[in-house]
Amino acid sequence: MTTTELLRALRKRGWVIILATALCSGLATFITLSRTPQFTSTTQLFVSAQTPDGVDPNGAYAGGLFTQERVQSYVQLARSPKVTHPVIRDLGLDLSPQELADKIEASAPENTVLLDISVRDASATQARTLANRVASELIDLIGRLESPRSAHSDKAPVRVSVSSPAAVPTSASSPNKPRDIAVGVLLGVALGIALALALDRLDTTVKALEPADTDALGATPLGEVPRDRDDVRAIAEEKVLGGTARGEAIRQVRTNLRFLSVDAPPSCIMVTSPAAGDGKTTTAVALAAAFAEAGQSVILADADLRRSSMSTYLGLESQTRGITTVLLGSVSLAEALVPWDSEGHVRILQAGPPAPNPAELIASDRLKALVAELRELADVVVIDAPPVLPVADAVVLATQVDAAIIVLRHGKTRRADLHRTITALSQVNSRVIGAALNMTPPRTARYY
């Protein structure tokens, strides 16, 4: 993934990062505020070596090494039952030796003869009392363990004294609210970025036509048509393209169709999509209005004989006449064509009453003859076909038109469905002239 793709993925799913950050920081804040404050009091002991005759060799090199080795052992003794049990007994604590040991932390700074003993407790006063008491018991224990057993010496090899007694802490040592909340925020950001990238990898819907899609199409993408519900309704009601971003995008699609085949521009165009709900009908209507705007006569035919929606979208009153009635010979094509605009640039051929055998009608020779007749009556014929993947109607119809346009829905059409659609149309040697990405998020202001 390139840096540009990474930034695009993070920008596209910024809400995931914001949500994860809010949740983690909120959880960290809740846990931090719900924890009981703990106070830590520390006392420091000084360990010195002494010779049997009472001379203090504390400044000697050998004495220093001796005491440093001893201090490391005393660190382990600070949490032993021989220290904790007397403390519990003398102070009357309702704790077990192990529970008190969990409150004690002993350490010896490297290359020193100092021993730090810290005790943590919910009470600041109790923390100081425990720290001083543990230090006292540890000194007594060391004195007993280091007492000479030889009759020739009455001096212990070490002497332990308190160099810094414990004091009452003025502030809690934990929880560290600023640090814990900051950690929660950082974890939330990291988690949000990871989730955003994972969702981007798992999301296989089409949000932009990539080079692999263009190679599969065998043509240049026709354009991106932004989402604009008001403009969609306006085109159906006013029968013309407005000066909107969507209207300009449709004009761009029309222009691309012309320049993709300058010598032999397609006069009969089928508009289809991989699945229902991709916006093929609204795109077909808008494209017909765009051709009419350029001064061409247009016939807009509704060949979706299973789930026709064009009549409802355009507000046409009757479905008693259409493709099915023309194919069955009930009415003539001239009687079935309905003028859409007042100038007569666009005429509508509805689907007609539902037929029990739409697949057979689509594959019939009568439909081929009907398409040929439509070509003679208009400069451009735009056919709204059924989606490709649910039924085979569009694949059959694609063999009778000059070119097919695939309408994809931004964020809904899966890339695998696009490739399946292209494969199905290419198997019948249909000419897929390009794809239009529909309902893209508005990126620019309305055209002025």
GROMACS .gro file of C-alpha atoms in nm:
model
  448
    1MET     CA    1   0.000   0.000   0.000
    2THR     CA    2   0.143   0.335  -0.104
    3THR     CA    3   0.142   0.642   0.117
    4THR     CA    4  -0.135   0.796  -0.093
    5GLU     CA    5  -0.352   0.485  -0.058
    6LEU     CA    6  -0.281   0.475   0.315
    7LEU     CA    7  -0.387   0.837   0.362
    8ARG     CA    8  -0.695   0.782   0.147
    9ALA     CA    9  -0.798   0.481   0.356
   10LEU     CA   10  -0.749   0.671   0.681
   11ARG     CA   11  -0.938   0.975   0.552
   12LYS     CA   12  -1.221   0.759   0.420
   13ARG     CA   13  -1.265   0.583   0.753
   14GLY     CA   14  -1.174   0.864   0.986
   15TRP     CA   15  -1.494   0.793   1.181
   16VAL     CA   16  -1.348   0.456   1.285
   17ILE     CA   17  -1.040   0.626   1.429
   18ILE     CA   18  -1.252   0.887   1.608
   19LEU     CA   19  -1.487   0.622   1.750
   20ALA     CA   20  -1.204   0.394   1.868
   21THR     CA   21  -1.022   0.689   2.025
   22ALA     CA   22  -1.336   0.806   2.203
   23LEU     CA   23  -1.414   0.456   2.334
   24CYS     CA   24  -1.061   0.382   2.454
   25SER     CA   25  -1.011   0.722   2.613
   26GLY     CA   26  -1.353   0.700   2.778
   27LEU     CA   27  -1.277   0.352   2.909
   28ALA     CA   28  -0.936   0.464   3.036
   29THR     CA   29  -1.095   0.764   3.209
   30PHE     CA   30  -1.363   0.546   3.370
   31ILE     CA   31  -1.112   0.289   3.495
   32THR     CA   32  -0.876   0.560   3.621
   33LEU     CA   33  -1.145   0.748   3.811
   34SER     CA   34  -1.295   0.429   3.957
   35ARG     CA   35  -0.966   0.304   4.100
   36THR     CA   36  -0.891   0.367   4.467
   37PRO     CA   37  -0.601   0.611   4.505
   38GLN     CA   38  -0.285   0.451   4.640
   39PHE     CA   39  -0.015   0.633   4.838
   40THR     CA   40   0.348   0.521   4.840
   41SER     CA   41   0.589   0.598   5.123
   42THR     CA   42   0.959   0.513   5.096
   43THR     CA   43   1.231   0.470   5.353
   44GLN     CA   44   1.599   0.425   5.273
   45LEU     CA   45   1.850   0.207   5.456
   46PHE     CA   46   2.228   0.238   5.453
   47VAL     CA   47   2.433  -0.082   5.473
   48SER     CA   48   2.795  -0.062   5.587
   49ALA     CA   49   3.059  -0.324   5.653
   50GLN     CA   50   3.262  -0.345   5.973
   51THR     CA   51   3.560  -0.553   6.073
   52PRO     CA   52   3.565  -0.785   6.372
   53ASP     CA   53   3.780  -0.544   6.573
   54GLY     CA   54   3.528  -0.267   6.523
   55VAL     CA   55   3.719  -0.064   6.266
   56ASP     CA   56   3.484   0.063   5.997
   57PRO     CA   57   3.626  -0.022   5.649
   58ASN     CA   58   3.338   0.149   5.475
   59GLY     CA   59   3.565   0.346   5.250
   60ALA     CA   60   3.774   0.051   5.153
   61TYR     CA   61   3.724  -0.114   4.819
   62ALA     CA   62   3.682  -0.462   4.965
   63GLY     CA   63   3.428  -0.342   5.216
   64GLY     CA   64   3.227  -0.176   4.942
   65LEU     CA   65   3.210  -0.491   4.733
   66PHE     CA   66   3.113  -0.692   5.039
   67THR     CA   67   2.820  -0.468   5.129
   68GLN     CA   68   2.697  -0.442   4.767
   69GLU     CA   69   2.674  -0.819   4.750
   70ARG     CA   70   2.493  -0.829   5.083
   71VAL     CA   71   2.240  -0.561   4.979
   72GLN     CA   72   2.111  -0.774   4.691
   73SER     CA   73   2.022  -1.047   4.938
   74TYR     CA   74   1.848  -0.803   5.170
   75VAL     CA   75   1.618  -0.698   4.884
   76GLN     CA   76   1.469  -1.047   4.887
   77LEU     CA   77   1.433  -1.050   5.265
   78ALA     CA   78   1.219  -0.734   5.272
   79ARG     CA   79   0.912  -0.925   5.147
   80SER     CA   80   0.975  -1.248   5.335
   81PRO     CA   81   0.731  -1.381   5.600
   82LYS     CA   82   0.996  -1.324   5.868
   83VAL     CA   83   0.943  -0.951   5.808
   84THR     CA   84   0.574  -0.933   5.718
   85HIS     CA   85   0.445  -1.161   5.993
   86PRO     CA   86   0.589  -0.953   6.282
   87VAL     CA   87   0.460  -0.633   6.121
   88ILE     CA   88   0.108  -0.776   6.094
   89ARG     CA   89   0.121  -0.899   6.452
   90ASP     CA   90   0.254  -0.576   6.604
   91LEU     CA   91   0.020  -0.343   6.410
   92GLY     CA   92  -0.284  -0.571   6.429
   93LEU     CA   93  -0.339  -0.570   6.052
   94ASP     CA   94  -0.618  -0.767   5.891
   95LEU     CA   95  -0.385  -0.892   5.617
   96SER     CA   96  -0.210  -1.212   5.530
   97PRO     CA   97   0.170  -1.212   5.500
   98GLN     CA   98   0.137  -1.246   5.122
   99GLU     CA   99  -0.109  -0.954   5.098
  100LEU     CA  100   0.132  -0.733   5.290
  101ALA     CA  101   0.422  -0.856   5.075
  102ASP     CA  102   0.229  -0.745   4.766
  103LYS     CA  103   0.229  -0.390   4.907
  104ILE     CA  104   0.607  -0.388   4.960
  105GLU     CA  105   0.865  -0.309   4.695
  106ALA     CA  106   1.237  -0.325   4.773
  107SER     CA  107   1.520  -0.223   4.546
  108ALA     CA  108   1.890  -0.149   4.563
  109PRO     CA  109   2.033   0.117   4.331
  110GLU     CA  110   2.317  -0.026   4.125
  111ASN     CA  111   2.669   0.015   4.261
  112THR     CA  112   2.545   0.155   4.594
  113VAL     CA  113   2.502   0.023   4.948
  114LEU     CA  114   2.155   0.174   4.977
  115LEU     CA  115   1.833  -0.019   5.017
  116ASP     CA  116   1.500   0.146   4.929
  117ILE     CA  117   1.181   0.006   5.083
  118SER     CA  118   0.848   0.136   4.949
  119VAL     CA  119   0.506   0.045   5.082
  120ARG     CA  120   0.180   0.119   4.900
  121ASP     CA  121  -0.151   0.168   5.081
  122ALA     CA  122  -0.485   0.346   5.038
  123SER     CA  123  -0.400   0.556   5.346
  124ALA     CA  124  -0.104   0.793   5.331
  125THR     CA  125  -0.047   0.768   5.707
  126GLN     CA  126  -0.069   0.392   5.705
  127ALA     CA  127   0.178   0.377   5.414
  128ARG     CA  128   0.434   0.570   5.619
  129THR     CA  129   0.375   0.354   5.927
  130LEU     CA  130   0.413   0.031   5.730
  131ALA     CA  131   0.730   0.152   5.552
  132ASN     CA  132   0.900   0.244   5.880
  133ARG     CA  133   0.784  -0.074   6.050
  134VAL     CA  134   0.902  -0.299   5.765
  135ALA     CA  135   1.239  -0.125   5.770
  136SER     CA  136   1.268  -0.179   6.147
  137GLU     CA  137   1.179  -0.547   6.121
  138LEU     CA  138   1.421  -0.592   5.831
  139ILE     CA  139   1.703  -0.435   6.032
  140ASP     CA  140   1.629  -0.670   6.324
  141LEU     CA  141   1.616  -0.971   6.090
  142ILE     CA  142   1.948  -0.879   5.929
  143GLY     CA  143   2.101  -0.832   6.271
  144ARG     CA  144   1.994  -1.180   6.375
  145LEU     CA  145   2.105  -1.342   6.053
  146GLU     CA  146   2.441  -1.166   6.047
  147SER     CA  147   2.520  -1.221   6.420
  148PRO     CA  148   2.863  -1.385   6.452
  149ARG     CA  149   2.871  -1.745   6.567
  150SER     CA  150   3.240  -1.742   6.643
  151ALA     CA  151   3.358  -1.690   6.996
  152HIS     CA  152   3.643  -1.476   6.865
  153SER     CA  153   3.413  -1.205   6.732
  154ASP     CA  154   3.123  -1.016   6.881
  155LYS     CA  155   3.065  -0.788   6.585
  156ALA     CA  156   2.831  -0.849   6.287
  157PRO     CA  157   3.004  -0.807   5.948
  158VAL     CA  158   2.745  -0.546   5.844
  159ARG     CA  159   2.558  -0.265   6.004
  160VAL     CA  160   2.219  -0.146   5.870
  161SER     CA  161   2.078   0.190   5.966
  162VAL     CA  162   1.799   0.418   5.847
  163SER     CA  163   1.939   0.694   5.633
  164SER     CA  164   1.602   0.844   5.532
  165PRO     CA  165   1.288   0.758   5.730
  166ALA     CA  166   0.952   0.731   5.555
  167ALA     CA  167   0.728   1.038   5.542
  168VAL     CA  168   0.356   1.085   5.485
  169PRO     CA  169   0.309   1.120   5.105
  170THR     CA  170   0.125   1.433   4.998
  171SER     CA  171  -0.016   1.296   4.672
  172ALA     CA  172  -0.131   0.961   4.540
  173SER     CA  173   0.120   0.758   4.344
  174SER     CA  174  -0.150   0.578   4.148
  175PRO     CA  175  -0.354   0.606   3.946
  176ASN     CA  176  -0.161   0.856   3.739
  177LYS     CA  177  -0.462   1.017   3.572
  178PRO     CA  178  -0.289   1.223   3.300
  179ARG     CA  179  -0.062   0.935   3.203
  180ASP     CA  180  -0.336   0.668   3.206
  181ILE     CA  181  -0.579   0.879   3.004
  182ALA     CA  182  -0.304   0.970   2.755
  183VAL     CA  183  -0.221   0.600   2.716
  184GLY     CA  184  -0.591   0.531   2.653
  185VAL     CA  185  -0.601   0.799   2.383
  186LEU     CA  186  -0.287   0.665   2.214
  187LEU     CA  187  -0.418   0.309   2.225
  188GLY     CA  188  -0.748   0.429   2.079
  189VAL     CA  189  -0.572   0.605   1.792
  190ALA     CA  190  -0.357   0.299   1.722
  191LEU     CA  191  -0.657   0.067   1.740
  192GLY     CA  192  -0.862   0.299   1.517
  193ILE     CA  193  -0.588   0.312   1.253
  194ALA     CA  194  -0.555  -0.067   1.260
  195LEU     CA  195  -0.933  -0.114   1.227
  196ALA     CA  196  -0.953   0.145   0.948
  197LEU     CA  197  -0.683  -0.032   0.748
  198ALA     CA  198  -0.840  -0.372   0.816
  199LEU     CA  199  -1.183  -0.250   0.701
  200ASP     CA  200  -1.026  -0.098   0.392
  201ARG     CA  201  -0.866  -0.432   0.308
  202LEU     CA  202  -1.190  -0.621   0.370
  203ASP     CA  203  -1.402  -0.372   0.174
  204THR     CA  204  -1.416  -0.499  -0.184
  205THR     CA  205  -1.677  -0.252  -0.307
  206VAL     CA  206  -1.596  -0.020  -0.595
  207LYS     CA  207  -1.516   0.334  -0.486
  208ALA     CA  208  -1.295   0.419  -0.781
  209LEU     CA  209  -1.223   0.242  -1.106
  210GLU     CA  210  -0.869   0.110  -1.066
  211PRO     CA  211  -0.629   0.008  -1.346
  212ALA     CA  212  -0.727  -0.360  -1.304
  213ASP     CA  213  -1.093  -0.267  -1.358
  214THR     CA  214  -1.006  -0.058  -1.662
  215ASP     CA  215  -0.810  -0.348  -1.811
  216ALA     CA  216  -1.105  -0.579  -1.755
  217LEU     CA  217  -1.343  -0.329  -1.917
  218GLY     CA  218  -1.117  -0.283  -2.214
  219ALA     CA  219  -1.217   0.083  -2.215
  220THR     CA  220  -1.168   0.407  -2.030
  221PRO     CA  221  -1.412   0.476  -1.744
  222LEU     CA  222  -1.686   0.708  -1.864
  223GLY     CA  223  -1.702   0.919  -1.549
  224GLU     CA  224  -1.822   0.953  -1.192
  225VAL     CA  225  -2.179   1.071  -1.131
  226PRO     CA  226  -2.225   1.229  -0.786
  227ARG     CA  227  -2.516   1.154  -0.558
  228ASP     CA  228  -2.788   1.420  -0.571
  229ARG     CA  229  -3.146   1.316  -0.494
  230ASP     CA  230  -3.286   1.661  -0.568
  231ASP     CA  231  -3.125   1.661  -0.911
  232VAL     CA  232  -3.254   1.309  -0.985
  233ARG     CA  233  -3.609   1.424  -0.911
  234ALA     CA  234  -3.558   1.745  -1.108
  235ILE     CA  235  -3.451   1.557  -1.423
  236ALA     CA  236  -3.762   1.337  -1.405
  237GLU     CA  237  -3.991   1.637  -1.353
  238GLU     CA  238  -3.827   1.910  -1.563
  239LYS     CA  239  -3.702   1.673  -1.836
  240VAL     CA  240  -3.372   1.859  -1.873
  241LEU     CA  241  -3.030   1.847  -1.709
  242GLY     CA  242  -2.967   2.121  -1.460
  243GLY     CA  243  -2.647   2.313  -1.400
  244THR     CA  244  -2.556   2.081  -1.116
  245ALA     CA  245  -2.253   1.864  -1.048
  246ARG     CA  246  -2.459   1.559  -1.142
  247GLY     CA  247  -2.580   1.722  -1.463
  248GLU     CA  248  -2.224   1.811  -1.563
  249ALA     CA  249  -2.112   1.455  -1.487
  250ILE     CA  250  -2.381   1.315  -1.717
  251ARG     CA  251  -2.272   1.555  -1.990
  252GLN     CA  252  -1.917   1.429  -1.942
  253VAL     CA  253  -2.038   1.070  -1.989
  254ARG     CA  254  -2.215   1.175  -2.310
  255THR     CA  255  -1.900   1.348  -2.436
  256ASN     CA  256  -1.684   1.047  -2.355
  257LEU     CA  257  -1.925   0.822  -2.546
  258ARG     CA  258  -1.882   1.039  -2.852
  259PHE     CA  259  -1.505   1.055  -2.842
  260LEU     CA  260  -1.452   0.688  -2.762
  261SER     CA  261  -1.580   0.610  -3.112
  262VAL     CA  262  -1.536   0.918  -3.325
  263ASP     CA  263  -1.565   0.736  -3.659
  264ALA     CA  264  -1.860   0.514  -3.559
  265PRO     CA  265  -2.035   0.650  -3.249
  266PRO     CA  266  -2.287   0.404  -3.102
  267SER     CA  267  -2.646   0.484  -3.188
  268CYS     CA  268  -2.807   0.208  -2.981
  269ILE     CA  269  -2.678   0.197  -2.623
  270MET     CA  270  -2.779  -0.047  -2.352
  271VAL     CA  271  -2.752   0.071  -1.992
  272THR     CA  272  -2.722  -0.208  -1.737
  273SER     CA  273  -2.564  -0.283  -1.399
  274PRO     CA  274  -2.440  -0.584  -1.204
  275ALA     CA  275  -2.732  -0.581  -0.958
  276ALA     CA  276  -3.056  -0.400  -0.884
  277GLY     CA  277  -3.044  -0.066  -0.709
  278ASP     CA  278  -2.725   0.057  -0.875
  279GLY     CA  279  -2.902   0.347  -1.045
  280LYS     CA  280  -2.909   0.227  -1.405
  281THR     CA  281  -3.260   0.363  -1.472
  282THR     CA  282  -3.187   0.715  -1.345
  283THR     CA  283  -2.860   0.712  -1.539
  284ALA     CA  284  -3.036   0.601  -1.858
  285VAL     CA  285  -3.297   0.878  -1.823
  286ALA     CA  286  -3.032   1.142  -1.754
  287LEU     CA  287  -2.822   1.020  -2.047
  288ALA     CA  288  -3.126   1.045  -2.279
  289ALA     CA  289  -3.182   1.402  -2.159
  290ALA     CA  290  -2.814   1.479  -2.225
  291PHE     CA  291  -2.834   1.354  -2.585
  292ALA     CA  292  -3.154   1.552  -2.639
  293GLU     CA  293  -2.985   1.860  -2.499
  294ALA     CA  294  -2.719   1.820  -2.769
  295GLY     CA  295  -2.991   1.841  -3.035
  296GLN     CA  296  -3.032   1.470  -3.110
  297SER     CA  297  -3.359   1.281  -3.126
  298VAL     CA  298  -3.372   1.010  -2.862
  299ILE     CA  299  -3.585   0.706  -2.787
  300LEU     CA  300  -3.563   0.581  -2.428
  301ALA     CA  301  -3.679   0.220  -2.408
  302ASP     CA  302  -3.753   0.028  -2.089
  303ALA     CA  303  -3.642  -0.330  -2.158
  304ASP     CA  304  -3.661  -0.440  -1.794
  305LEU     CA  305  -3.964  -0.661  -1.848
  306ARG     CA  306  -3.943  -0.819  -1.501
  307ARG     CA  307  -3.916  -0.525  -1.260
  308SER     CA  308  -3.984  -0.212  -1.458
  309SER     CA  309  -3.933   0.113  -1.265
  310MET     CA  310  -3.898   0.373  -1.539
  311SER     CA  311  -4.270   0.451  -1.568
  312THR     CA  312  -4.299   0.512  -1.194
  313TYR     CA  313  -3.983   0.722  -1.192
  314LEU     CA  314  -4.099   0.938  -1.483
  315GLY     CA  315  -4.455   0.964  -1.353
  316LEU     CA  316  -4.614   0.808  -1.660
  317GLU     CA  317  -4.976   0.716  -1.613
  318SER     CA  318  -5.022   0.391  -1.801
  319GLN     CA  319  -4.831   0.071  -1.864
  320THR     CA  320  -5.093  -0.067  -2.103
  321ARG     CA  321  -4.868  -0.004  -2.402
  322GLY     CA  322  -4.503  -0.085  -2.434
  323ILE     CA  323  -4.247  -0.334  -2.556
  324THR     CA  324  -4.454  -0.639  -2.457
  325THR     CA  325  -4.764  -0.522  -2.643
  326VAL     CA  326  -4.559  -0.429  -2.951
  327LEU     CA  327  -4.387  -0.768  -2.956
  328LEU     CA  328  -4.721  -0.944  -2.917
  329GLY     CA  329  -4.865  -0.737  -3.202
  330SER     CA  330  -5.137  -0.572  -2.993
  331VAL     CA  331  -5.027  -0.219  -3.085
  332SER     CA  332  -4.789  -0.064  -3.332
  333LEU     CA  333  -4.459   0.092  -3.230
  334ALA     CA  334  -4.586   0.438  -3.323
  335GLU     CA  335  -4.882   0.394  -3.087
  336ALA     CA  336  -4.659   0.273  -2.802
  337LEU     CA  337  -4.410   0.563  -2.816
  338VAL     CA  338  -4.490   0.837  -2.563
  339PRO     CA  339  -4.345   1.189  -2.601
  340TRP     CA  340  -4.155   1.294  -2.291
  341ASP     CA  341  -4.065   1.657  -2.352
  342SER     CA  342  -4.270   1.925  -2.521
  343GLU     CA  343  -4.023   1.958  -2.811
  344GLY     CA  344  -4.046   1.589  -2.890
  345HIS     CA  345  -3.673   1.531  -2.873
  346VAL     CA  346  -3.723   1.236  -2.637
  347ARG     CA  347  -3.984   0.962  -2.675
  348ILE     CA  348  -4.043   0.689  -2.422
  349LEU     CA  349  -4.112   0.323  -2.496
  350GLN     CA  350  -4.235   0.168  -2.174
  351ALA     CA  351  -4.196  -0.196  -2.079
  352GLY     CA  352  -4.566  -0.262  -2.112
  353PRO     CA  353  -4.782  -0.507  -1.914
  354PRO     CA  354  -4.588  -0.785  -1.737
  355ALA     CA  355  -4.527  -1.088  -1.958
  356PRO     CA  356  -4.510  -1.448  -1.832
  357ASN     CA  357  -4.208  -1.521  -2.052
  358PRO     CA  358  -3.976  -1.216  -2.055
  359ALA     CA  359  -3.664  -1.418  -2.136
  360GLU     CA  360  -3.826  -1.562  -2.450
  361LEU     CA  361  -3.945  -1.218  -2.561
  362ILE     CA  362  -3.596  -1.072  -2.518
  363ALA     CA  363  -3.441  -1.355  -2.722
  364SER     CA  364  -3.705  -1.344  -2.997
  365ASP     CA  365  -3.655  -1.230  -3.355
  366ARG     CA  366  -3.936  -0.979  -3.301
  367LEU     CA  367  -3.723  -0.792  -3.049
  368LYS     CA  368  -3.436  -0.777  -3.298
  369ALA     CA  369  -3.673  -0.628  -3.552
  370LEU     CA  370  -3.804  -0.384  -3.292
  371VAL     CA  371  -3.452  -0.264  -3.209
  372ALA     CA  372  -3.378  -0.218  -3.579
  373GLU     CA  373  -3.696  -0.014  -3.618
  374LEU     CA  374  -3.604   0.203  -3.320
  375ARG     CA  375  -3.271   0.281  -3.481
  376GLU     CA  376  -3.455   0.419  -3.784
  377LEU     CA  377  -3.677   0.647  -3.576
  378ALA     CA  378  -3.414   0.829  -3.370
  379ASP     CA  379  -3.054   0.941  -3.370
  380VAL     CA  380  -2.984   0.766  -3.040
  381VAL     CA  381  -3.163   0.477  -2.872
  382VAL     CA  382  -3.101   0.432  -2.500
  383ILE     CA  383  -3.224   0.099  -2.362
  384ASP     CA  384  -3.266   0.047  -1.988
  385ALA     CA  385  -3.187  -0.323  -1.949
  386PRO     CA  386  -3.224  -0.554  -1.647
  387PRO     CA  387  -2.919  -0.610  -1.424
  388VAL     CA  388  -2.677  -0.870  -1.558
  389LEU     CA  389  -2.618  -1.102  -1.264
  390PRO     CA  390  -2.974  -1.189  -1.148
  391VAL     CA  391  -3.112  -1.278  -1.494
  392ALA     CA  392  -2.979  -1.345  -1.844
  393ASP     CA  393  -3.199  -1.086  -2.020
  394ALA     CA  394  -2.930  -0.816  -2.039
  395VAL     CA  395  -2.672  -1.060  -2.177
  396VAL     CA  396  -2.911  -1.161  -2.458
  397LEU     CA  397  -3.008  -0.801  -2.529
  398ALA     CA  398  -2.641  -0.697  -2.540
  399THR     CA  399  -2.599  -0.887  -2.868
  400GLN     CA  400  -2.850  -0.659  -3.039
  401VAL     CA  401  -2.709  -0.317  -2.944
  402ASP     CA  402  -2.402  -0.122  -3.050
  403ALA     CA  403  -2.255  -0.084  -2.703
  404ALA     CA  404  -2.326  -0.149  -2.339
  405ILE     CA  405  -2.265   0.081  -2.044
  406ILE     CA  406  -2.224  -0.070  -1.698
  407VAL     CA  407  -2.350   0.146  -1.411
  408LEU     CA  408  -2.177   0.081  -1.080
  409ARG     CA  409  -2.289   0.211  -0.742
  410HIS     CA  410  -2.021   0.370  -0.529
  411GLY     CA  411  -1.964   0.174  -0.208
  412LYS     CA  412  -2.218  -0.098  -0.299
  413THR     CA  413  -2.110  -0.277  -0.616
  414ARG     CA  414  -1.847  -0.536  -0.532
  415ARG     CA  415  -1.542  -0.559  -0.751
  416ALA     CA  416  -1.601  -0.933  -0.800
  417ASP     CA  417  -1.954  -0.860  -0.930
  418LEU     CA  418  -1.813  -0.605  -1.174
  419HIS     CA  419  -1.572  -0.862  -1.316
  420ARG     CA  420  -1.847  -1.125  -1.334
  421THR     CA  421  -2.063  -0.877  -1.526
  422ILE     CA  422  -1.782  -0.801  -1.771
  423THR     CA  423  -1.717  -1.173  -1.817
  424ALA     CA  424  -2.085  -1.247  -1.885
  425LEU     CA  425  -2.110  -0.973  -2.148
  426SER     CA  426  -1.780  -1.060  -2.311
  427GLN     CA  427  -1.885  -1.424  -2.355
  428VAL     CA  428  -2.148  -1.312  -2.608
  429ASN     CA  429  -1.902  -1.076  -2.778
  430SER     CA  430  -2.088  -0.773  -2.652
  431ARG     CA  431  -1.911  -0.441  -2.679
  432VAL     CA  432  -1.878  -0.291  -2.330
  433ILE     CA  433  -1.790   0.067  -2.411
  434GLY     CA  434  -1.726   0.168  -2.049
  435ALA     CA  435  -1.853   0.202  -1.696
  436ALA     CA  436  -1.999   0.494  -1.502
  437LEU     CA  437  -1.955   0.511  -1.126
  438ASN     CA  438  -2.286   0.630  -0.985
  439MET     CA  439  -2.379   0.793  -0.652
  440THR     CA  440  -2.028   0.904  -0.565
  441PRO     CA  441  -1.999   1.143  -0.266
  442PRO     CA  442  -2.020   1.508  -0.375
  443ARG     CA  443  -1.667   1.647  -0.394
  444THR     CA  444  -1.723   1.993  -0.533
  445ALA     CA  445  -1.982   2.265  -0.501
  446ARG     CA  446  -2.268   2.287  -0.746
  447TYR     CA  447  -2.165   2.411  -1.087
  448TYR     CA  448  -2.211   2.787  -1.110
   0.00000   0.00000   0.00000
